[in-house]
Amino acid sequence: MSWLPLSFGTPIVLFGLLALPVIWWLLRFTPPKPQTELFPPLKILARVLKREETPQQSPWWLTLLRLLMAALVIMALAEPVLNPREKVTTGGEALALVIDNGWASAPDWDKRVATARRLIADAGASDLPVIVAFTAEKSNADIGPFDANAALDRLRATAPRPIPTDRQAVYARVAETLGSMPGASIAVLSDGLEAPGDDEAFRTLLERGAANLVWATPERIAPVALTASENEVDGFSLTAIRAPGNPAPSRLMVGAFDDKGRRIADAALTFGTGENEATATMAVPFELRNDFASIAIDGERHAGAVRVLDEGSKRRRVGLISQSEADQAQPLLSPLYYIRRALSPFADLIEPSNPDLAEAIPQILEQKPAMIVMSDVGTMPEQARLKLTEWVEGGGTLVRFAGPRLANAGIGAGAGVGPDTGTDDLLPVRLRSGERSFGGALSWTTPQPVTEFPASGPFAGLTPPREVTVTRQVLAEPSPDIVDRTWASLADGTPLVTGAKRGKGTIALFHIAPTATWSNLPISGSFVEMLQRVVQLSRNQGSIETTADTMAAALAPYRMIAADGALVPPSPEARPLTPATRNAVTMENPPGLYGSEAGVLAHNLLSSDSTLTPIRRPQAQVPVTDIDYAFDESSPLKGPFIAAALALMALDTLAVFWMGGAMARRARSGRNAAAAASMLVLFALPVLLAGNAFADDARPDDAMSIDAISTTRLAYVITGVSSVDAISRAGMQGLSRFLVEKTALEPGEPAGVDIAKDELAFYPLIYWPIDPAAPMPDEDAIARIDAYMRQGGTVLFDTRDEYSSGFGEGATSPATQRLRDILGNLNVPPLEPVPADHVLTKSFYMLPEFPGRFNGSPMWVEASLDASNIDNRPVRTGDGVSPILITANDLAGAWAIDADGGPLLPTVPPDPMQRVHALRGGVNIMMYMLTGNYKSDQVHVPILLERLGQ
């Protein structure tokens, strides 16, 4: 029986309320014994007149008290429940509970457990056996049947897994177990995502004749997952997906972390209206991108929001080959000198020990380079050429430079010539025999400059080097596709750099020598940029240790992605990753890194073609009940009702004692007063123990006061908005940690204060985040804040809305309007933005501004109307500390840290130094609060001038 939001487990007992009129009638005509007073002269009259007297009726208030006590007892026996939950009807001989615990269930796993616990409790009340099966567990895991207590134990022992669900196998096992239990109820608690083979899985599960189907799915598929990441030419690109059916636009931050878990880059993912895929690019230097070890979406606590990175996303290994040895006396004439200088900042360079191509090429290929640079290599041995060709077609990048050997290698005559094309299969174009030089047979009248780079080539976007000229080159034979293969050309239209695809790899040719004899390009900055672009086109072929044998071997688990997205050590269940299992994420091979410190392989959850498709409810021939995932918020009221009845009984007893005169006689005698008090406590004790917890309005005792003033603590106002209060506390913790690291101050644990009743005098500074969703403080609370500010305390108001047009100039944001309403009831002094010579800018660090998560609003302080700055002093002369500070930059958001000490929220824009300046500003504010304007004292002027170098 339910009357929202109150229900009764035994509603028939409520018929006892019909007896209240009878109880009222009995109480009305059976009043308590009247008070008796002895008066000796009346004894004479008592012998004369004998008349029995009875009071007419019980006092109305005592009757009402007893009626209320009887009603409370009757209602308590009816087992009342506040916010009752609706019991799910489960028929049949058993309950089969099938729960998805794959990666998509991690964000709201607690709600799923609470829902499953209610279903098990309902089945236990009907004494039904329970089958509990999870779709992301081992195939031989025990699924029951269990009794209710054992089923709850099994539920508590299970956690979400960072792997996809396997509904087909698990549903088949459940169907097999239900073969001996026809007509069982089946409850499917899904993660809301479709999996391969769902139709067959549901058909197998329901074909045994279920009594009914309980279907639970999330109201909205919230997870956002990463499907691809690529270290491209101009940045690190990311691709994320979300489930369809969400028309609202969304913006998420993505962070890149190094191998020590430090956040080193950010990017914003933006989903447009109705879009299910979003891309972002981390435009950071190539050297920084090489340090990326993992990518994660902020706020998404599941394995799909994290991607780990391996050598394929790191800096490339480049092999260098030349047929001539370097001249130690003249290193600038070495054919590889400028190439080494250009590639060494962003590539790992390897060279053979022998210049003989028959040995040099195999040596380089054994070390799995991403790219090979060959300087003036002409004819190659046939076996070495075949190996090199196979490497290129498998994905390698070959870059060749011209020179006398290549120009005179007899390419047109067939040396190293492919059988089909009549050209060298390790060159992107067919070359003419000989070379073209300034003043030669094929001569220019003037040296040729470099023209604009083609928009379709890898050098697109680079500024052409106007100072570079070419005096000698090898020429390409004209062909229909010569334009498509030209990456860079000279002013007369002849190619400078050509390139073409070979299988999965790329071949490029610089038509000049890598020394300054043919062109001044190798000694220009454009040469470095061009080689860097080519390196970024290449693909890593694996670590040095990853040889052909190890590629076929198994890789041990190294770091795994947990269900909540954290990188953790491998569990005992993880098994080595073999070539046969590298394309599947399973219980034995969860997502993560496999290998060792020498080299790892990334095994991510989702591939680039993955999608998040909502699950479809099967077409069942049995009754279907839809339920939502929710916590059980019901509260039994039997105990509080009984406690209230006992409290009324105690009051009734005291009233009877008082009306009978016992209280008055004992008070006059002074003897049993303690007994009466003990009786009151005895009756009131069940109320205190059984009732709900009430707020403690008691003032802090001496011990609490001493503890509060013995340690400096940062305080923040509790607004009542949980997300705002959590950020405030995390921000105070981050600033406290920074104060400990950088100053001699060691503050205690941050304190959240309720301005309506907590003592405020213990704290020198109170941070107050303004949120329009928070309730407006009442007049008493505002009066307490006003008194706190008058007595020397300071309140830092933060609207957190980056309102930068100036405080008090007609702002319309909700947070600013709420701040105006609060300040309208305070005695606020005149305000001004922090002047450049204010003490606040020099109390510890030299700071020109006070940023937070944002950097668009000034810090407002009390205006120093009578202050002056004479004799060019470091700070102006003024007395007192400003009782009020106002900003809109969200200081606590910039200070906030998580449990591991990392930043909790990104800065806008994502600048690491902005967070450092925000923390330094927090230090200046605390020093200003604790030390006042001591730096305006003339005693300190010489020291400050010396520090400033004046």
PDB file of C-alpha atoms in Angstrom, residues 102-107 161-164 193 223-228 239-241 269 295-297 300-308 561-566 585 591 604-607 610 612:
ATOM      1  CA  GLY A 102      31.799  -4.875 -19.458  1.00  0.00           C
ATOM      2  CA  TRP A 103      33.649  -1.602 -19.869  1.00  0.00           C
ATOM      3  CA  ALA A 104      30.518   0.463 -20.568  1.00  0.00           C
ATOM      4  CA  SER A 105      29.013  -0.470 -17.195  1.00  0.00           C
ATOM      5  CA  ALA A 106      31.842   1.055 -15.141  1.00  0.00           C
ATOM      6  CA  PRO A 107      30.549   4.675 -14.867  1.00  0.00           C
ATOM      7  CA  ARG A 161      35.790  -5.399 -16.459  1.00  0.00           C
ATOM      8  CA  PRO A 162      37.611  -3.314 -19.109  1.00  0.00           C
ATOM      9  CA  ILE A 163      36.523  -5.689 -21.881  1.00  0.00           C
ATOM     10  CA  PRO A 164      33.503  -6.108 -24.180  1.00  0.00           C
ATOM     11  CA  LEU A 193      25.187  -1.077 -25.989  1.00  0.00           C
ATOM     12  CA  PRO A 223      30.140   7.069 -22.273  1.00  0.00           C
ATOM     13  CA  VAL A 224      32.341   8.874 -24.785  1.00  0.00           C
ATOM     14  CA  ALA A 225      35.156   6.681 -26.117  1.00  0.00           C
ATOM     15  CA  LEU A 226      38.386   7.172 -28.049  1.00  0.00           C
ATOM     16  CA  THR A 227      38.733   5.151 -31.227  1.00  0.00           C
ATOM     17  CA  ALA A 228      41.881   6.484 -32.897  1.00  0.00           C
ATOM     18  CA  THR A 239      38.916  10.693 -32.733  1.00  0.00           C
ATOM     19  CA  ALA A 240      36.116  10.082 -30.224  1.00  0.00           C
ATOM     20  CA  ILE A 241      32.612   8.659 -30.578  1.00  0.00           C
ATOM     21  CA  LEU A 269      36.705  17.508 -28.259  1.00  0.00           C
ATOM     22  CA  ILE A 295      45.494   9.745 -23.882  1.00  0.00           C
ATOM     23  CA  ALA A 296      42.410  10.104 -21.651  1.00  0.00           C
ATOM     24  CA  ILE A 297      39.127  12.023 -21.735  1.00  0.00           C
ATOM     25  CA  GLU A 300      35.064   9.669 -18.349  1.00  0.00           C
ATOM     26  CA  ARG A 301      35.810   6.895 -15.858  1.00  0.00           C
ATOM     27  CA  HIS A 302      35.913   3.840 -18.103  1.00  0.00           C
ATOM     28  CA  ALA A 303      38.400   1.915 -20.210  1.00  0.00           C
ATOM     29  CA  GLY A 304      37.031   3.194 -23.521  1.00  0.00           C
ATOM     30  CA  ALA A 305      38.082   6.750 -22.665  1.00  0.00           C
ATOM     31  CA  VAL A 306      41.785   5.821 -22.490  1.00  0.00           C
ATOM     32  CA  ARG A 307      44.228   4.897 -25.241  1.00  0.00           C
ATOM     33  CA  VAL A 308      47.763   3.745 -24.585  1.00  0.00           C
ATOM     34  CA  ILE A 561      43.864  -0.369 -18.391  1.00  0.00           C
ATOM     35  CA  ALA A 562      41.464  -0.900 -15.475  1.00  0.00           C
ATOM     36  CA  ALA A 563      37.690  -0.650 -15.751  1.00  0.00           C
ATOM     37  CA  ASP A 564      37.783   2.940 -14.463  1.00  0.00           C
ATOM     38  CA  GLY A 565      40.443   3.940 -17.009  1.00  0.00           C
ATOM     39  CA  ALA A 566      43.447   3.894 -14.667  1.00  0.00           C
ATOM     40  CA  VAL A 585      40.298  -7.767 -26.224  1.00  0.00           C
ATOM     41  CA  PRO A 591      43.540  -3.597 -22.982  1.00  0.00           C
ATOM     42  CA  ASN A 604      43.573  -0.770 -27.047  1.00  0.00           C
ATOM     43  CA  LEU A 605      39.913  -1.487 -26.412  1.00  0.00           C
ATOM     44  CA  LEU A 606      38.316   0.115 -29.479  1.00  0.00           C
ATOM     45  CA  SER A 607      39.439   0.224 -33.085  1.00  0.00           C
ATOM     46  CA  SER A 610      34.120   0.973 -33.691  1.00  0.00           C
ATOM     47  CA  LEU A 612      28.432   2.753 -29.970  1.00  0.00           C
TER      48      LEU A 612
END
